[in-house]
Short mmCIF file of C-alpha atoms in Angstrom, two decimals:
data_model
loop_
_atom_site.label_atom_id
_atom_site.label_comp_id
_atom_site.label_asym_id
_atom_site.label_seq_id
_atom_site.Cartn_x
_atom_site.Cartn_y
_atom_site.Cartn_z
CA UNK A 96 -92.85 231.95 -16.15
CA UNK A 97 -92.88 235.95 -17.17
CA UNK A 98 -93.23 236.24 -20.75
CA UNK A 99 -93.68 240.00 -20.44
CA UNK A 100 -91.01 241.62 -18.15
CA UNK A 101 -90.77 244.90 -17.07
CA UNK A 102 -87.45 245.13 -14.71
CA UNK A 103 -87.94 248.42 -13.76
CA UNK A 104 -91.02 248.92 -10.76
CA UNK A 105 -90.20 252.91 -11.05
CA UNK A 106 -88.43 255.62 -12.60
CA UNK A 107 -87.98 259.08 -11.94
CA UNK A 108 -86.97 261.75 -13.88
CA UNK A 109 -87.06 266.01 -14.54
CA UNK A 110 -89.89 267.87 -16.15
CA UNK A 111 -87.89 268.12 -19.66
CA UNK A 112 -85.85 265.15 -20.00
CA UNK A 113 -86.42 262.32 -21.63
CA UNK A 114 -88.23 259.20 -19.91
CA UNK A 115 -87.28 255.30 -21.25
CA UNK A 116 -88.93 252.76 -20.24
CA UNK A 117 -87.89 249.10 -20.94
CA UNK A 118 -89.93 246.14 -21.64
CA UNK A 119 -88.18 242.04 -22.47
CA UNK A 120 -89.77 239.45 -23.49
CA UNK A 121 -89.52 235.64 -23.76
CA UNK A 122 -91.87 234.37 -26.78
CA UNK A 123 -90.57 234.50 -29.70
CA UNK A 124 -94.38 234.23 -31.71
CA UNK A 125 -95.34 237.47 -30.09
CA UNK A 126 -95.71 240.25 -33.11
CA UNK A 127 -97.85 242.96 -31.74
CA UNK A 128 -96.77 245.20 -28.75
CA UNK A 129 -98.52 247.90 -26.84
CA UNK A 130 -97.60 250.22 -24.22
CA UNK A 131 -100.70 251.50 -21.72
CA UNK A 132 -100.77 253.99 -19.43
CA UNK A 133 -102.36 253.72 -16.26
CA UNK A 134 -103.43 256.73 -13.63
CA UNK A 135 -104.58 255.59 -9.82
CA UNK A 136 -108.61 254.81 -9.74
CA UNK A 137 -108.67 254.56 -13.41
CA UNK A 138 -108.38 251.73 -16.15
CA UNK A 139 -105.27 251.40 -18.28
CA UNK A 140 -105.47 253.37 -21.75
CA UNK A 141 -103.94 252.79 -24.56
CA UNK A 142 -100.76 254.92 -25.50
CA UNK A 143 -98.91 253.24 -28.26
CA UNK A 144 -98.57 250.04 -30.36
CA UNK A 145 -95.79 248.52 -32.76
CA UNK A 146 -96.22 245.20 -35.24
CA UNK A 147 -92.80 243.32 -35.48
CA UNK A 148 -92.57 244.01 -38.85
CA UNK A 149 -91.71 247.38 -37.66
CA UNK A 150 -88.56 248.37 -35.42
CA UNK A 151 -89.98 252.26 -34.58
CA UNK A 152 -93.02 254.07 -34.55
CA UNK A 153 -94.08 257.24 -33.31
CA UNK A 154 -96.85 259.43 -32.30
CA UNK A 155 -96.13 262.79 -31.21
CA UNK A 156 -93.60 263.15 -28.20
CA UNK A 157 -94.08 259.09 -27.49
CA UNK A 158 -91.77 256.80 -29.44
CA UNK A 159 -91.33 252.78 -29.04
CA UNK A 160 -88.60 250.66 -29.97
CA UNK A 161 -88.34 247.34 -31.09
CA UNK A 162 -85.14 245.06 -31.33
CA UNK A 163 -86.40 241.38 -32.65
CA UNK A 164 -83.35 239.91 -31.99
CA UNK A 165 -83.00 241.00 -28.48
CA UNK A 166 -86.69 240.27 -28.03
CA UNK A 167 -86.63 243.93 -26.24
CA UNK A 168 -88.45 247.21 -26.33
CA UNK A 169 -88.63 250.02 -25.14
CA UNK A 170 -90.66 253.31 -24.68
CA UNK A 171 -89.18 257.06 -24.80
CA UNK A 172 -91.19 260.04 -23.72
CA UNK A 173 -89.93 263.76 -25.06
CA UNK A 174 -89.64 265.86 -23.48
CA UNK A 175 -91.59 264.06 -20.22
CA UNK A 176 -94.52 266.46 -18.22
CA UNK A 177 -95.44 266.33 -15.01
CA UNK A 178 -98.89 265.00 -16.32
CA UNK A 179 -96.78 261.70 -17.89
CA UNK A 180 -96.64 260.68 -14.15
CA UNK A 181 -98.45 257.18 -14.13
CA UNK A 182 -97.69 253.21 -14.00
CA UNK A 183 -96.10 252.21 -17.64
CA UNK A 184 -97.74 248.28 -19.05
CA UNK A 185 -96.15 246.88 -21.74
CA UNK A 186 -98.14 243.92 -23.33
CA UNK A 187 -97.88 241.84 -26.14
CA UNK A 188 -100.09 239.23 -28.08
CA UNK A 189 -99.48 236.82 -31.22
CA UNK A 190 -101.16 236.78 -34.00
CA UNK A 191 -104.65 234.43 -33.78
CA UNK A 192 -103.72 234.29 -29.90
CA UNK A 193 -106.67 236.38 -28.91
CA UNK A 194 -104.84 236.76 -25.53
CA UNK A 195 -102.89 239.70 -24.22
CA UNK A 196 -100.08 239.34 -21.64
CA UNK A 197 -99.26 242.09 -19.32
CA UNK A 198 -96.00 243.01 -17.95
CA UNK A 199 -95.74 243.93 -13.83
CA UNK A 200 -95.66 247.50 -14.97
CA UNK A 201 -92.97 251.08 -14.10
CA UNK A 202 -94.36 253.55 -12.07
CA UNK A 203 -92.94 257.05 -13.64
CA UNK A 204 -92.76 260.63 -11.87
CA UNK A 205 -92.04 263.19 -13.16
CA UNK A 206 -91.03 266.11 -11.16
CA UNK A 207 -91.68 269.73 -11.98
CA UNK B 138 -120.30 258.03 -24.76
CA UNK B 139 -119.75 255.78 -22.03
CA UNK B 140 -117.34 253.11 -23.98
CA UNK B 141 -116.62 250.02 -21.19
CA UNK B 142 -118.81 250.67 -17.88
CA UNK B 143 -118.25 248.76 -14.81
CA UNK B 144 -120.26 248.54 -12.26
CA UNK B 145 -120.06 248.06 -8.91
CA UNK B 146 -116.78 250.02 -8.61
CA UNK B 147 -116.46 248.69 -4.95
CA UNK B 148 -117.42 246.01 -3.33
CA UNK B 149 -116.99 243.23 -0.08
CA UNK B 150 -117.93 240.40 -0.09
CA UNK B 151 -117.87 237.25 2.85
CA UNK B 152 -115.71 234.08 2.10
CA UNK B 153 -118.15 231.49 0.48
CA UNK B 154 -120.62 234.89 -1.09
CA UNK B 155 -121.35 234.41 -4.97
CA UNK B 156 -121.15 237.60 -6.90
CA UNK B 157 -121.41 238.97 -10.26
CA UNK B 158 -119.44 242.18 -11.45
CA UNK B 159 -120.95 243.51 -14.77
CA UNK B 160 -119.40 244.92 -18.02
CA UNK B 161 -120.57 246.73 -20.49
CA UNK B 162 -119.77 248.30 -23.81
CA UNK B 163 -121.94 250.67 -26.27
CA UNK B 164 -118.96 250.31 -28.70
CA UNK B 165 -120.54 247.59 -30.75
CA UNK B 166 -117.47 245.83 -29.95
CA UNK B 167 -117.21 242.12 -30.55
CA UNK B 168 -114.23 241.49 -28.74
CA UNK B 169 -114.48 241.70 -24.71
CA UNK B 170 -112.49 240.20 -21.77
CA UNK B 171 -111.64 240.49 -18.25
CA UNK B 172 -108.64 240.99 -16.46
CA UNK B 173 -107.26 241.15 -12.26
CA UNK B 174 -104.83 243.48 -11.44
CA UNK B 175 -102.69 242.47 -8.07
CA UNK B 176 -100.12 244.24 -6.56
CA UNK B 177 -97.01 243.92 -8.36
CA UNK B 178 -98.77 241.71 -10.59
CA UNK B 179 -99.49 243.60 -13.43
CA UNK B 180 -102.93 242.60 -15.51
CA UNK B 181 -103.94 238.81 -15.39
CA UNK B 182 -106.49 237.91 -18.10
CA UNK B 183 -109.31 235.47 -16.47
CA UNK B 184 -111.84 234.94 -19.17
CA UNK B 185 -112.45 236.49 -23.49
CA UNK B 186 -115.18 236.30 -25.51
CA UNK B 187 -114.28 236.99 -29.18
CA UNK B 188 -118.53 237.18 -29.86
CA UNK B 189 -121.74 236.80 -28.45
CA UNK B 190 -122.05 232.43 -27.00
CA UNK B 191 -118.51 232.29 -27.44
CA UNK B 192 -116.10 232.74 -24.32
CA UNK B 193 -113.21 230.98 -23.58
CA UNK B 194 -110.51 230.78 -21.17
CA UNK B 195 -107.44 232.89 -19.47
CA UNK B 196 -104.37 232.78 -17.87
CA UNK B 197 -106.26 232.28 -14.07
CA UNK B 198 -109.96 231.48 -15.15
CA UNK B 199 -110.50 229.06 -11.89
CA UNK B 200 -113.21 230.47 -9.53
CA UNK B 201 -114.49 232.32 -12.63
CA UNK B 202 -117.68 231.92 -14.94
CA UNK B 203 -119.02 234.13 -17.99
CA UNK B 204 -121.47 233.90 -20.20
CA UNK B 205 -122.27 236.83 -23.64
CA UNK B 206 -125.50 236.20 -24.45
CA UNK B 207 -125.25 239.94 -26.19
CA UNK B 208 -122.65 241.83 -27.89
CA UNK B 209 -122.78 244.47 -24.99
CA UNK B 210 -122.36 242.76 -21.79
CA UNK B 211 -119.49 240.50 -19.84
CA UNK B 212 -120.23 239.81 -16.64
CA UNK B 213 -118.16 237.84 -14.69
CA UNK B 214 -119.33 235.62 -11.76
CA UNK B 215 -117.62 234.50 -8.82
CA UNK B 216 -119.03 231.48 -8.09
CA UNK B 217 -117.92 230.84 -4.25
CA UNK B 218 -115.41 233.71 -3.52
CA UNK B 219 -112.42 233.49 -1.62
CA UNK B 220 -109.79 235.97 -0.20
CA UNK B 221 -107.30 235.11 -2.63
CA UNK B 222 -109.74 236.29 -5.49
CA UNK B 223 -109.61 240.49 -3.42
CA UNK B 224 -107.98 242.31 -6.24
CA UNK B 225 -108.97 244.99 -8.93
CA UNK B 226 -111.22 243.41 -11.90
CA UNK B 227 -110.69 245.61 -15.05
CA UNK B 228 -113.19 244.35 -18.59
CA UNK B 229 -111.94 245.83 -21.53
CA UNK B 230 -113.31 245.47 -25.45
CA UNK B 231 -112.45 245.64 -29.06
CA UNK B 232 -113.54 245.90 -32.14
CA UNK B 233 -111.96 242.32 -33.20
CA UNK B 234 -109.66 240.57 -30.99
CA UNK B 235 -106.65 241.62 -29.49
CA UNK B 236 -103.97 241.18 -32.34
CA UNK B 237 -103.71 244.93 -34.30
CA UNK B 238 -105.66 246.85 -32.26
CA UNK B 239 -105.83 248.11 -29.01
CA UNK B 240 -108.51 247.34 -25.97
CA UNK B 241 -110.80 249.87 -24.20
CA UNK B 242 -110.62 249.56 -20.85
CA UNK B 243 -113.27 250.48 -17.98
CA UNK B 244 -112.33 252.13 -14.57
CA UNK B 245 -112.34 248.80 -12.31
CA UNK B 246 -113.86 246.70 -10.07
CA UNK B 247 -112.43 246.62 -6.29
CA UNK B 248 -113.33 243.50 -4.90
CA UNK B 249 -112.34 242.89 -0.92
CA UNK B 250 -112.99 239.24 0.31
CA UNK B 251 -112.69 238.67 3.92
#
């Protein structure tokens, strides 16, 4: 069974707007989250993390959100760039775990 | 600075071939694993190692051995391999586990089995 589901496979939006991308999950124990970005030929790199004792953090035009009680979060991009075009991992871990699940991923375009 | 090198980044291999794809990282990090990316899959961890002599297993270790006998390298053998093991093989590290920090990543491993 998915733990880490991302719903979405793509999602395509203007050069400008603002890009969300969701992420669910199932486990209740997991309290660290990261979002990765990944670009064709390349490994995934990390973009952005968020411990559950938090509900937002931020770094620069990347946000994520976190809703405990829906076990959901989600990732916002503004404004989004043509260069943000890439497939979107959530993942998410729990504490002494030492193991990192994966969701399937969201392909994002942006178009100029 | 390299960070996580992989090496070869292609490869194909015969049904019933043994094979070992290598990892590694001048990070000094302690923390390394290996993943398999599938279509529509997402990232499927196979085998961690939270030090050097200690590994331990993942969500789809079968067909899969490591060893760390140093901080710096993974590798990751296929012992027999089979077409259902063709996918992308991505090792990653960290300074210390996977639980506040995020992993480096290296560029993959694409494996064909026929």
């Amino acid at each position: 069974d998915q733990q880490v589901k991302q719903n979405s496979p793509s999602l395509s939006v203007q050069e400008g707007r603002i890009s969300i991308l969701n992420c669910d999950y199932t486990n209740s124990m997991f309290d660290y989250f990261l979002w990765y970005k990944k670009y064709p030929a390349e490994g995934p790199t990390f973009l952005i993390s968020i411990s559950s004792i938090k509900d937002k953090n931020e770094d620069g035009r990347f946000t994520v959100f976190l809703n405990k009680s829906a076990k959901h979060l989600s990732l916002h991009i503004v404004p989004s760039q043509p260069g943000d075009s890439a497939v979107y991992f959530c993942a998410a871990t729990q504490g002494g775990s030492e193991k990192l699940v994966f969701g399937k991923g969201t392909k994002l375009t942006v178009n100029p | 600075n390299a960070g996580v090198t992989q090496t070869p980044k292609f490869q194909v291999l015969k049904t019933g071939q043994s094979m070992t794809l290598q990892c590694a990282q001048d990070m000094n990090h302690e923390y390394m694993s290996w993943y398999r990316q599938d279509p529509g899959m997402g990232l499927r961890l196979i085998h961690y190692s939270v030090g050097a002599g200690i590994t331990d297993q993942g969500e789809v270790p079968n067909g899969y051995n490591v060893s760390r006998s140093t901080t710096e390298d993974f590798p990751l053998r296929l012992l027999s391999a089979a077409p259902s093991q063709t996918s992308v093989y991505f090792c990653a590290s960290s300074q210390s586990g996977v639980g506040n920090q995020p992993q480096h990543f290296g560029d993959g491993t694409r494996l064909s089995i026929l």
